[in-house]
mmCIF file of C-alpha atoms in Angstrom:
data_model
loop_
_atom_site.group_PDB
_atom_site.id
_atom_site.type_symbol
_atom_site.label_atom_id
_atom_site.label_comp_id
_atom_site.label_asym_id
_atom_site.label_seq_id
_atom_site.Cartn_x
_atom_site.Cartn_y
_atom_site.Cartn_z
ATOM 1 C CA MET A 239 -15.480 -4.296 6.608
ATOM 2 C CA ILE A 240 -15.361 -2.505 9.950
ATOM 3 C CA LEU A 241 -12.767 -2.470 12.714
ATOM 4 C CA THR A 242 -14.978 -2.524 15.790
ATOM 5 C CA GLU A 243 -12.281 -2.802 18.449
ATOM 6 C CA LEU A 244 -8.543 -2.180 18.759
ATOM 7 C CA HIS A 245 -6.252 -3.186 21.600
ATOM 8 C CA LEU A 246 -2.686 -1.912 21.948
ATOM 9 C CA HIS A 247 -0.176 -3.230 24.466
ATOM 10 C CA HIS A 248 3.284 -1.628 24.659
ATOM 11 C CA PHE A 249 2.899 -0.293 21.118
ATOM 12 C CA ARG A 250 4.803 2.974 20.562
ATOM 13 C CA ASN A 251 3.616 5.400 23.267
ATOM 14 C CA TYR A 252 0.547 3.322 24.189
ATOM 15 C CA GLN A 253 0.987 1.193 27.298
ATOM 16 C CA ASP A 254 -2.349 -0.584 27.424
ATOM 17 C CA LEU A 255 -5.408 0.636 25.577
ATOM 18 C CA THR A 256 -8.677 -0.807 24.295
ATOM 19 C CA VAL A 257 -10.873 1.387 22.123
ATOM 20 C CA HIS A 258 -14.142 0.822 20.262
ATOM 21 C CA PHE A 259 -14.713 2.594 16.966
ATOM 22 C CA ASN A 260 -17.636 4.096 15.107
ATOM 23 C CA PRO A 261 -18.485 2.341 11.802
ATOM 24 C CA GLY A 262 -18.503 5.787 10.175
ATOM 25 C CA VAL A 263 -15.906 8.533 10.650
ATOM 26 C CA ASN A 264 -13.496 8.398 13.589
ATOM 27 C CA VAL A 265 -11.543 11.619 14.165
ATOM 28 C CA LEU A 266 -8.293 11.412 16.152
ATOM 29 C CA ILE A 267 -7.627 14.964 17.230
ATOM 30 C CA GLY A 268 -4.910 16.615 19.298
ATOM 31 C CA PRO A 269 -1.560 18.431 19.176
ATOM 32 C CA ASN A 270 1.397 16.933 17.333
ATOM 33 C CA ALA A 271 3.525 14.176 18.914
ATOM 34 C CA GLN A 272 0.720 12.883 21.163
ATOM 35 C CA GLY A 273 0.014 9.557 19.476
ATOM 36 C CA LYS A 274 -2.523 10.247 16.704
ATOM 37 C CA THR A 275 -0.356 8.876 13.908
ATOM 38 C CA ASN A 276 0.789 6.021 16.163
ATOM 39 C CA MET A 277 -2.799 4.804 16.444
ATOM 40 C CA LEU A 278 -3.308 5.093 12.690
ATOM 41 C CA GLU A 279 -0.042 3.214 12.219
ATOM 42 C CA ALA A 280 -1.292 0.448 14.539
ATOM 43 C CA ILE A 281 -4.370 -0.060 12.359
ATOM 44 C CA TYR A 282 -2.179 -0.109 9.248
ATOM 45 C CA VAL A 283 0.177 -2.663 10.823
ATOM 46 C CA LEU A 284 -2.788 -4.814 11.894
ATOM 47 C CA SER A 285 -3.787 -4.813 8.223
ATOM 48 C CA LEU A 286 -0.468 -5.370 6.428
ATOM 49 C CA THR A 287 1.774 -6.744 9.259
ATOM 50 C CA LYS A 288 4.290 -3.942 8.621
ATOM 51 C CA SER A 289 4.508 -0.220 9.174
ATOM 52 C CA HIS A 290 4.402 2.533 6.565
ATOM 53 C CA ARG A 291 6.808 4.588 8.705
ATOM 54 C CA THR A 292 9.661 2.174 9.445
ATOM 55 C CA SER A 293 11.054 -1.124 8.182
ATOM 56 C CA ASN A 294 12.375 -1.934 11.664
ATOM 57 C CA ASP A 295 9.660 -3.713 13.662
ATOM 58 C CA HIS A 296 11.612 -3.153 16.878
ATOM 59 C CA GLU A 297 10.728 0.553 16.661
ATOM 60 C CA LEU A 298 7.057 -0.386 17.145
ATOM 61 C CA ILE A 299 7.782 -1.675 20.651
ATOM 62 C CA ASN A 300 7.711 0.802 23.531
ATOM 63 C CA TRP A 301 11.360 1.568 24.301
ATOM 64 C CA GLN A 302 10.997 0.325 27.887
ATOM 65 C CA GLU A 303 9.539 -3.047 26.861
ATOM 66 C CA LYS A 304 10.650 -6.234 25.085
ATOM 67 C CA SER A 305 7.474 -7.015 23.150
ATOM 68 C CA ALA A 306 4.318 -5.395 21.813
ATOM 69 C CA LEU A 307 0.866 -6.576 20.815
ATOM 70 C CA ILE A 308 -1.815 -5.253 18.481
ATOM 71 C CA SER A 309 -5.163 -6.998 18.325
ATOM 72 C CA GLY A 310 -8.557 -6.120 16.960
ATOM 73 C CA THR A 311 -11.930 -7.408 15.868
ATOM 74 C CA VAL A 312 -12.947 -7.044 12.237
ATOM 75 C CA GLU A 313 -16.570 -7.271 11.222
ATOM 76 C CA LYS A 314 -17.046 -8.579 7.678
ATOM 77 C CA SER A 315 -19.939 -9.975 5.661
ATOM 78 C CA ILE A 316 -18.935 -13.480 6.817
ATOM 79 C CA GLY A 317 -18.915 -12.482 10.492
ATOM 80 C CA LYS A 318 -16.502 -11.215 13.149
ATOM 81 C CA ILE A 319 -12.821 -12.130 12.921
ATOM 82 C CA PRO A 320 -10.342 -11.589 15.790
ATOM 83 C CA LEU A 321 -6.853 -10.608 14.581
ATOM 84 C CA GLU A 322 -3.616 -10.420 16.554
ATOM 85 C CA LEU A 323 -0.001 -9.451 15.893
ATOM 86 C CA GLN A 324 2.828 -9.939 18.393
ATOM 87 C CA PHE A 325 6.230 -8.300 18.031
ATOM 88 C CA SER A 326 9.396 -9.261 19.888
ATOM 89 C CA SER A 327 13.121 -9.752 19.350
ATOM 90 C CA LYS A 328 12.262 -13.201 17.953
ATOM 91 C CA GLY A 329 10.158 -11.695 15.152
ATOM 92 C CA LYS A 330 6.422 -11.406 14.738
ATOM 93 C CA LYS A 331 3.524 -13.806 15.060
ATOM 94 C CA ALA A 332 0.157 -13.381 13.378
ATOM 95 C CA LYS A 333 -3.110 -14.957 14.499
ATOM 96 C CA VAL A 334 -6.487 -15.163 12.775
ATOM 97 C CA ASN A 335 -9.389 -16.402 14.886
ATOM 98 C CA HIS A 336 -6.820 -17.131 17.630
ATOM 99 C CA LEU A 337 -4.929 -19.535 15.314
ATOM 100 C CA GLU A 338 -1.296 -18.738 14.535
ATOM 101 C CA GLN A 339 -0.585 -18.429 10.819
ATOM 102 C CA ALA A 340 2.391 -20.329 9.411
ATOM 103 C CA ARG A 341 3.120 -17.515 6.949
ATOM 104 C CA LEU A 342 2.339 -13.817 7.057
ATOM 105 C CA SER A 343 0.993 -14.092 3.506
ATOM 106 C CA GLN A 344 -1.852 -16.187 4.945
ATOM 107 C CA TYR A 345 -2.717 -13.295 7.254
ATOM 108 C CA VAL A 346 -2.617 -10.348 4.825
ATOM 109 C CA GLY A 347 -6.037 -9.647 3.324
ATOM 110 C CA GLN A 348 -8.023 -10.302 6.492
ATOM 111 C CA LEU A 349 -8.211 -6.557 7.135
ATOM 112 C CA ASN A 350 -7.783 -4.232 4.158
ATOM 113 C CA ALA A 351 -6.787 -0.607 4.677
ATOM 114 C CA ILE A 352 -5.944 2.266 2.364
ATOM 115 C CA LEU A 353 -3.624 4.899 3.792
ATOM 116 C CA PHE A 354 -3.735 8.457 2.473
ATOM 117 C CA ALA A 355 -0.993 10.656 3.920
ATOM 118 C CA PRO A 356 0.548 13.961 2.729
ATOM 119 C CA GLU A 357 3.396 12.055 1.055
ATOM 120 C CA ASP A 358 0.823 10.254 -1.127
ATOM 121 C CA LEU A 359 0.232 13.559 -2.876
ATOM 122 C CA SER A 360 3.716 12.927 -4.284
ATOM 123 C CA LEU A 361 2.498 9.724 -5.944
ATOM 124 C CA VAL A 362 2.327 11.535 -9.269
ATOM 125 C CA LYS A 363 5.495 13.617 -9.194
ATOM 126 C CA GLY A 364 7.585 11.305 -7.006
ATOM 127 C CA SER A 365 10.031 8.599 -8.069
ATOM 128 C CA PRO A 366 9.097 5.439 -10.019
ATOM 129 C CA ALA A 367 10.056 3.426 -6.911
ATOM 130 C CA LEU A 368 7.250 5.173 -5.020
ATOM 131 C CA ARG A 369 4.713 4.114 -7.646
ATOM 132 C CA ARG A 370 6.013 0.524 -7.719
ATOM 133 C CA HIS A 371 5.662 0.374 -3.951
ATOM 134 C CA PHE A 372 2.131 1.747 -4.309
ATOM 135 C CA MET A 373 1.212 -1.072 -6.728
ATOM 136 C CA ASP A 374 2.740 -3.821 -4.580
ATOM 137 C CA ARG A 375 1.206 -2.540 -1.352
ATOM 138 C CA GLU A 376 -2.332 -2.136 -2.677
ATOM 139 C CA PHE A 377 -2.546 -5.055 -5.097
ATOM 140 C CA SER A 378 -1.156 -7.468 -2.492
ATOM 141 C CA GLN A 379 -4.190 -6.763 -0.321
ATOM 142 C CA MET A 380 -6.527 -7.549 -3.199
ATOM 143 C CA SER A 381 -4.882 -10.791 -4.301
ATOM 144 C CA SER A 382 -3.004 -13.426 -2.293
ATOM 145 C CA LYS A 383 -1.634 -14.684 -5.605
ATOM 146 C CA TYR A 384 -0.120 -11.271 -6.350
ATOM 147 C CA LEU A 385 1.323 -11.098 -2.830
ATOM 148 C CA TYR A 386 2.989 -14.502 -3.294
ATOM 149 C CA ASN A 387 4.323 -13.832 -6.812
ATOM 150 C CA ALA A 388 5.678 -10.385 -5.905
ATOM 151 C CA GLY A 389 7.399 -11.849 -2.836
ATOM 152 C CA GLN A 390 8.959 -14.676 -4.845
ATOM 153 C CA TYR A 391 10.108 -12.221 -7.497
ATOM 154 C CA ARG A 392 11.853 -10.020 -4.913
ATOM 155 C CA THR A 393 13.600 -13.034 -3.361
ATOM 156 C CA LEU A 394 14.819 -14.344 -6.724
ATOM 157 C CA LEU A 395 15.873 -10.867 -7.822
ATOM 158 C CA ARG A 396 18.155 -10.583 -4.783
ATOM 159 C CA GLN A 397 19.620 -14.023 -5.522
ATOM 160 C CA LYS A 398 20.201 -13.261 -9.183
ATOM 161 C CA ASN A 399 21.768 -9.857 -8.478
ATOM 162 C CA LYS A 400 24.099 -11.420 -5.941
ATOM 163 C CA TYR A 401 25.162 -14.064 -8.470
ATOM 164 C CA LEU A 402 25.598 -11.458 -11.226
ATOM 165 C CA LYS A 403 28.013 -9.565 -8.997
ATOM 166 C CA GLN A 404 29.931 -12.779 -8.304
ATOM 167 C CA LEU A 405 30.193 -13.405 -12.048
ATOM 168 C CA LYS A 406 31.254 -9.809 -12.642
ATOM 169 C CA TYR A 407 34.134 -10.069 -10.177
ATOM 170 C CA LYS A 408 35.067 -13.616 -11.321
ATOM 171 C CA GLN A 409 34.045 -15.169 -8.005
ATOM 172 C CA GLN A 410 31.833 -17.538 -10.030
ATOM 173 C CA THR A 411 32.084 -18.779 -13.614
ATOM 174 C CA ASP A 412 29.086 -21.115 -14.054
ATOM 175 C CA ARG A 413 26.437 -19.455 -16.214
ATOM 176 C CA VAL A 414 24.087 -22.437 -16.048
ATOM 177 C CA LEU A 415 22.871 -21.340 -12.609
ATOM 178 C CA LEU A 416 22.385 -17.812 -13.952
ATOM 179 C CA GLY A 417 20.136 -19.253 -16.666
ATOM 180 C CA VAL A 418 18.092 -21.131 -14.069
ATOM 181 C CA LEU A 419 17.685 -17.987 -11.950
ATOM 182 C CA SER A 420 16.684 -15.957 -15.016
ATOM 183 C CA ASP A 421 14.120 -18.581 -16.000
ATOM 184 C CA GLN A 422 12.526 -18.589 -12.544
ATOM 185 C CA LEU A 423 12.664 -14.802 -12.312
ATOM 186 C CA ALA A 424 10.952 -14.458 -15.702
ATOM 187 C CA ALA A 425 8.163 -16.808 -14.585
ATOM 188 C CA PHE A 426 7.304 -14.840 -11.450
ATOM 189 C CA GLY A 427 7.991 -11.508 -13.160
ATOM 190 C CA ALA A 428 5.471 -12.310 -15.889
ATOM 191 C CA GLU A 429 2.796 -13.041 -13.271
ATOM 192 C CA VAL A 430 3.471 -9.689 -11.566
ATOM 193 C CA ILE A 431 3.450 -7.736 -14.828
ATOM 194 C CA ILE A 432 0.159 -9.163 -16.112
ATOM 195 C CA ALA A 433 -1.506 -8.686 -12.710
ATOM 196 C CA ARG A 434 -0.373 -5.053 -12.607
ATOM 197 C CA GLN A 435 -1.756 -4.493 -16.100
ATOM 198 C CA HIS A 436 -5.085 -5.966 -14.996
ATOM 199 C CA PHE A 437 -5.375 -4.016 -11.751
ATOM 200 C CA LEU A 438 -4.273 -0.693 -13.263
ATOM 201 C CA LYS A 439 -6.850 -1.001 -16.029
ATOM 202 C CA HIS A 440 -9.595 -1.426 -13.460
ATOM 203 C CA LEU A 441 -8.155 1.345 -11.268
ATOM 204 C CA GLU A 442 -8.163 3.691 -14.270
ATOM 205 C CA GLY A 443 -11.895 3.147 -14.750
ATOM 206 C CA TRP A 444 -12.726 4.262 -11.217
ATOM 207 C CA ALA A 445 -10.130 7.066 -11.107
ATOM 208 C CA ALA A 446 -11.200 8.598 -14.441
ATOM 209 C CA ASP A 447 -14.780 9.139 -13.224
ATOM 210 C CA LEU A 448 -13.607 10.697 -9.956
ATOM 211 C CA HIS A 449 -11.095 12.953 -11.694
ATOM 212 C CA GLN A 450 -13.707 14.201 -14.118
ATOM 213 C CA GLU A 451 -16.020 15.006 -11.215
ATOM 214 C CA ILE A 452 -13.362 16.824 -9.171
ATOM 215 C CA SER A 453 -12.228 18.846 -12.198
ATOM 216 C CA LEU A 454 -15.859 19.786 -12.997
ATOM 217 C CA ASN A 455 -15.723 17.835 -16.290
ATOM 218 C CA LYS A 456 -12.760 19.876 -17.547
ATOM 219 C CA GLU A 457 -10.176 17.076 -17.430
ATOM 220 C CA SER A 458 -9.930 13.410 -18.373
ATOM 221 C CA LEU A 459 -7.484 11.060 -16.667
ATOM 222 C CA ARG A 460 -5.723 7.996 -18.066
ATOM 223 C CA LEU A 461 -3.244 5.633 -16.416
ATOM 224 C CA GLU A 462 -0.515 4.024 -18.525
ATOM 225 C CA TYR A 463 1.414 1.020 -17.277
ATOM 226 C CA VAL A 464 5.028 1.612 -18.308
ATOM 227 C CA ASN A 465 6.950 -1.651 -18.649
ATOM 228 C CA GLN A 466 9.762 -2.991 -20.792
ATOM 229 C CA LEU A 467 7.611 -5.743 -22.338
ATOM 230 C CA LYS A 468 4.960 -3.340 -23.655
ATOM 231 C CA VAL A 469 2.151 -5.663 -22.590
ATOM 232 C CA ASN A 470 -1.500 -4.893 -23.246
ATOM 233 C CA ASP A 471 -4.843 -6.246 -22.046
ATOM 234 C CA ASP A 472 -4.578 -9.241 -24.384
ATOM 235 C CA THR A 473 -1.058 -10.324 -23.399
ATOM 236 C CA THR A 474 -1.013 -13.678 -21.611
ATOM 237 C CA VAL A 475 1.261 -14.669 -18.735
ATOM 238 C CA GLU A 476 3.000 -17.195 -21.029
ATOM 239 C CA GLU A 477 3.675 -14.520 -23.658
ATOM 240 C CA ALA A 478 5.032 -12.161 -21.002
ATOM 241 C CA TYR A 479 7.261 -14.942 -19.664
ATOM 242 C CA GLN A 480 8.688 -15.697 -23.121
ATOM 243 C CA LYS A 481 9.407 -11.997 -23.745
ATOM 244 C CA LEU A 482 11.076 -11.446 -20.375
ATOM 245 C CA PHE A 483 13.163 -14.629 -20.505
ATOM 246 C CA LYS A 484 14.378 -13.713 -24.005
ATOM 247 C CA LEU A 485 15.451 -10.292 -22.718
ATOM 248 C CA TYR A 486 17.469 -12.045 -20.009
ATOM 249 C CA GLN A 487 19.056 -14.422 -22.532
ATOM 250 C CA ASP A 488 19.858 -11.686 -25.070
ATOM 251 C CA ASN A 489 21.346 -9.383 -22.436
ATOM 252 C CA GLU A 490 23.151 -11.903 -20.246
ATOM 253 C CA GLN A 491 26.626 -10.446 -20.826
ATOM 254 C CA ARG A 492 25.388 -6.902 -20.307
ATOM 255 C CA GLU A 493 23.800 -7.827 -16.975
ATOM 256 C CA ILE A 494 27.016 -9.534 -15.862
ATOM 257 C CA GLU A 495 29.040 -6.438 -16.760
ATOM 258 C CA GLN A 496 26.662 -4.215 -14.805
ATOM 259 C CA GLY A 497 26.272 -6.710 -11.966
ATOM 260 C CA THR A 498 22.515 -6.246 -11.799
ATOM 261 C CA THR A 499 19.234 -7.314 -13.424
ATOM 262 C CA ILE A 500 18.210 -4.608 -15.879
ATOM 263 C CA TYR A 501 14.833 -5.978 -17.011
ATOM 264 C CA GLY A 502 11.696 -6.872 -15.103
ATOM 265 C CA PRO A 503 8.854 -5.405 -13.049
ATOM 266 C CA HIS A 504 11.328 -3.824 -10.611
ATOM 267 C CA ARG A 505 11.900 -1.248 -13.387
ATOM 268 C CA ASP A 506 8.189 -0.534 -14.085
ATOM 269 C CA ASP A 507 6.320 2.735 -13.651
ATOM 270 C CA ILE A 508 2.893 4.358 -14.008
ATOM 271 C CA ARG A 509 2.319 7.344 -16.306
ATOM 272 C CA PHE A 510 -0.573 9.677 -15.491
ATOM 273 C CA LEU A 511 -2.114 11.491 -18.461
ATOM 274 C CA VAL A 512 -4.508 14.422 -18.004
ATOM 275 C CA ASN A 513 -6.123 15.503 -21.266
ATOM 276 C CA ASN A 514 -3.481 13.296 -22.956
ATOM 277 C CA LYS A 515 -0.595 15.258 -21.405
ATOM 278 C CA ASN A 516 1.897 13.749 -18.983
ATOM 279 C CA VAL A 517 0.823 15.384 -15.714
ATOM 280 C CA GLN A 518 4.094 14.342 -14.046
ATOM 281 C CA ALA A 519 6.093 16.489 -16.450
ATOM 282 C CA PHE A 520 3.647 19.153 -17.576
ATOM 283 C CA GLY A 521 0.832 19.308 -15.019
ATOM 284 C CA SER A 522 0.355 22.027 -12.438
ATOM 285 C CA GLN A 523 0.587 21.216 -8.738
ATOM 286 C CA GLY A 524 -3.205 21.403 -8.594
ATOM 287 C CA GLN A 525 -3.556 18.851 -11.404
ATOM 288 C CA GLN A 526 -1.016 16.561 -9.770
ATOM 289 C CA ARG A 527 -2.887 16.703 -6.462
ATOM 290 C CA THR A 528 -6.242 16.098 -8.117
ATOM 291 C CA THR A 529 -4.760 13.096 -9.911
ATOM 292 C CA ALA A 530 -3.315 11.672 -6.681
ATOM 293 C CA LEU A 531 -6.624 12.228 -4.861
ATOM 294 C CA SER A 532 -8.590 10.563 -7.673
ATOM 295 C CA VAL A 533 -6.308 7.522 -7.661
ATOM 296 C CA LYS A 534 -6.395 7.109 -3.868
ATOM 297 C CA LEU A 535 -10.195 7.389 -3.761
ATOM 298 C CA ALA A 536 -10.483 4.995 -6.705
ATOM 299 C CA GLU A 537 -8.674 2.363 -4.630
ATOM 300 C CA ILE A 538 -11.710 2.169 -2.356
ATOM 301 C CA ASP A 539 -14.003 1.057 -5.174
ATOM 302 C CA LEU A 540 -11.357 -1.154 -6.771
ATOM 303 C CA MET A 541 -10.806 -3.009 -3.518
ATOM 304 C CA LYS A 542 -14.555 -3.489 -3.089
ATOM 305 C CA GLU A 543 -14.734 -4.770 -6.673
ATOM 306 C CA GLN A 544 -11.869 -7.226 -6.181
ATOM 307 C CA THR A 545 -12.563 -8.470 -2.631
ATOM 308 C CA GLY A 546 -16.271 -7.896 -2.106
ATOM 309 C CA GLU A 547 -15.580 -5.703 0.950
ATOM 310 C CA TYR A 548 -14.903 -2.007 1.346
ATOM 311 C CA PRO A 549 -11.519 -1.337 3.003
ATOM 312 C CA LEU A 550 -10.805 0.954 5.923
ATOM 313 C CA LEU A 551 -9.610 4.431 4.944
ATOM 314 C CA LEU A 552 -6.802 5.985 6.989
ATOM 315 C CA LEU A 553 -6.354 9.745 6.490
ATOM 316 C CA ASP A 554 -3.173 10.893 8.227
ATOM 317 C CA ASP A 555 -3.332 14.693 8.519
ATOM 318 C CA VAL A 556 -4.151 14.927 4.826
ATOM 319 C CA LEU A 557 -6.940 17.515 5.117
ATOM 320 C CA SER A 558 -4.441 20.249 5.958
ATOM 321 C CA GLU A 559 -2.729 19.596 2.607
ATOM 322 C CA LEU A 560 -5.920 19.925 0.519
ATOM 323 C CA ASP A 561 -7.761 23.069 -0.490
ATOM 324 C CA THR A 562 -11.486 23.535 0.199
ATOM 325 C CA ILE A 563 -12.622 22.036 -3.117
ATOM 326 C CA ARG A 564 -10.548 18.872 -2.740
ATOM 327 C CA GLN A 565 -11.448 18.523 0.947
ATOM 328 C CA THR A 566 -15.102 18.660 -0.039
ATOM 329 C CA HIS A 567 -14.735 15.988 -2.705
ATOM 330 C CA LEU A 568 -12.735 13.729 -0.411
ATOM 331 C CA LEU A 569 -15.180 13.900 2.484
ATOM 332 C CA THR A 570 -18.238 13.644 0.228
ATOM 333 C CA ALA A 571 -16.807 10.567 -1.505
ATOM 334 C CA ILE A 572 -16.283 8.644 1.742
ATOM 335 C CA GLN A 573 -19.486 9.661 3.535
ATOM 336 C CA ASN A 574 -21.609 6.645 4.536
ATOM 337 C CA LYS A 575 -19.364 4.420 2.421
ATOM 338 C CA VAL A 576 -16.229 3.349 4.279
ATOM 339 C CA GLN A 577 -15.107 3.327 7.872
ATOM 340 C CA THR A 578 -12.663 6.210 8.114
ATOM 341 C CA PHE A 579 -9.928 7.154 10.590
ATOM 342 C CA LEU A 580 -8.791 10.740 10.315
ATOM 343 C CA THR A 581 -5.971 12.415 12.234
ATOM 344 C CA THR A 582 -5.855 16.187 12.572
ATOM 345 C CA THR A 583 -4.774 18.946 14.931
ATOM 346 C CA SER A 584 -8.109 20.701 14.364
ATOM 347 C CA LEU A 585 -11.209 20.153 12.249
ATOM 348 C CA SER A 586 -11.753 22.905 9.688
ATOM 349 C CA ASP A 587 -15.181 24.451 9.156
ATOM 350 C CA VAL A 588 -15.442 22.559 5.855
ATOM 351 C CA ALA A 589 -14.761 19.225 7.502
ATOM 352 C CA ARG A 590 -17.202 19.846 10.355
ATOM 353 C CA GLN A 591 -19.985 20.645 7.913
ATOM 354 C CA LEU A 592 -19.369 17.593 5.733
ATOM 355 C CA ILE A 593 -18.779 14.836 8.296
ATOM 356 C CA ASN A 594 -22.015 13.368 9.616
ATOM 357 C CA GLU A 595 -21.929 12.405 13.294
ATOM 358 C CA PRO A 596 -18.212 11.741 13.671
ATOM 359 C CA THR A 597 -16.826 10.082 16.777
ATOM 360 C CA ILE A 598 -14.075 12.362 18.057
ATOM 361 C CA PHE A 599 -11.218 10.957 20.100
ATOM 362 C CA GLU A 600 -9.034 13.524 21.849
ATOM 363 C CA ILE A 601 -5.511 12.129 22.144
ATOM 364 C CA GLU A 602 -2.914 13.414 24.566
ATOM 365 C CA HIS A 603 0.282 11.640 25.680
ATOM 366 C CA GLY A 604 -0.969 8.259 24.448
ATOM 367 C CA THR A 605 -4.324 8.444 26.207
ATOM 368 C CA LEU A 606 -7.854 9.016 24.858
ATOM 369 C CA ASN A 607 -10.788 10.893 26.319
ATOM 370 C CA LYS A 608 -12.638 8.809 28.907
ATOM 371 C CA GLU A 609 -15.953 8.675 27.002
ATOM 372 C CA GLU A 610 -14.473 6.646 24.133
ATOM 373 C CA VAL A 611 -12.274 4.279 26.081
ATOM 374 C CA LYS A 612 -13.537 1.059 27.592
#
């Protein structure tokens, strides 16, 4: 898929801008705090309906205005699709082909984008919460079913935790409702767990080949899905449900005493093994970065495999964090494959040599060079 056109109205530091993009590599270049990352953020928001930088949609609106709009045209194998997102104090509205969508979940998946920022290099050594967020963010784009189940699980988890606290402090006494919430939570949790197992297995296949290539055949990479049910490729959703619900039943009193749900996919993690050693605990910084790079690049092929379309790739000042070898592998891997948006303060000699015919947009104070703006 290709984003051919983007229009921003009162978004961040952009007042009113329409820009047409190259189907290859688009370089957004300029000093810091001029609007490069804001434009990348706009593309990300157009894809997922939410920002990777803030959970407060109001921050996306220019501080002098009351509403903002992002719209764009996506070119896919089935044709061109106009997309639009409006933000105001009343919330946000999403349109596909000029038709408003009743739920945002009906919108997500129209435009798929993979973001690779410096903080993603912490995917390996960062917290388990970071890796859970990674799974939810990426897998939700590949499967509307996953997006729905993960959303339902989060909603029920909040409800159950609230009720557990009420039971803990004797504000409620009825455990029948707790059993109902646990049953429903186990049902959606099982769907999430089995889907994660499936997607991670496929992701491992793509990432292992890339990691071997980047390490010059010196290292092998494996991904292990760490979960309390110890599921494997043969575990069914029904089996996962039975296991999770039994954990809830057997540990009901313990959860009441702690006032929180202690089992489920909200406690899951990913373990990265390089040459059968836990790279999170024992790997060098170079190994951790190679692992993160392999996994992020593998997402491109996984998304193509699952959706039939290559996603957009958003590189937010990530080249400055990679050495020459990893820069080379990154830029070689994406060449003539995916539409790429790259922010940087300056293009290194390595990047200039490896990027074929990039379109360069010079950004300053929320404006672009005249040649690229229509």
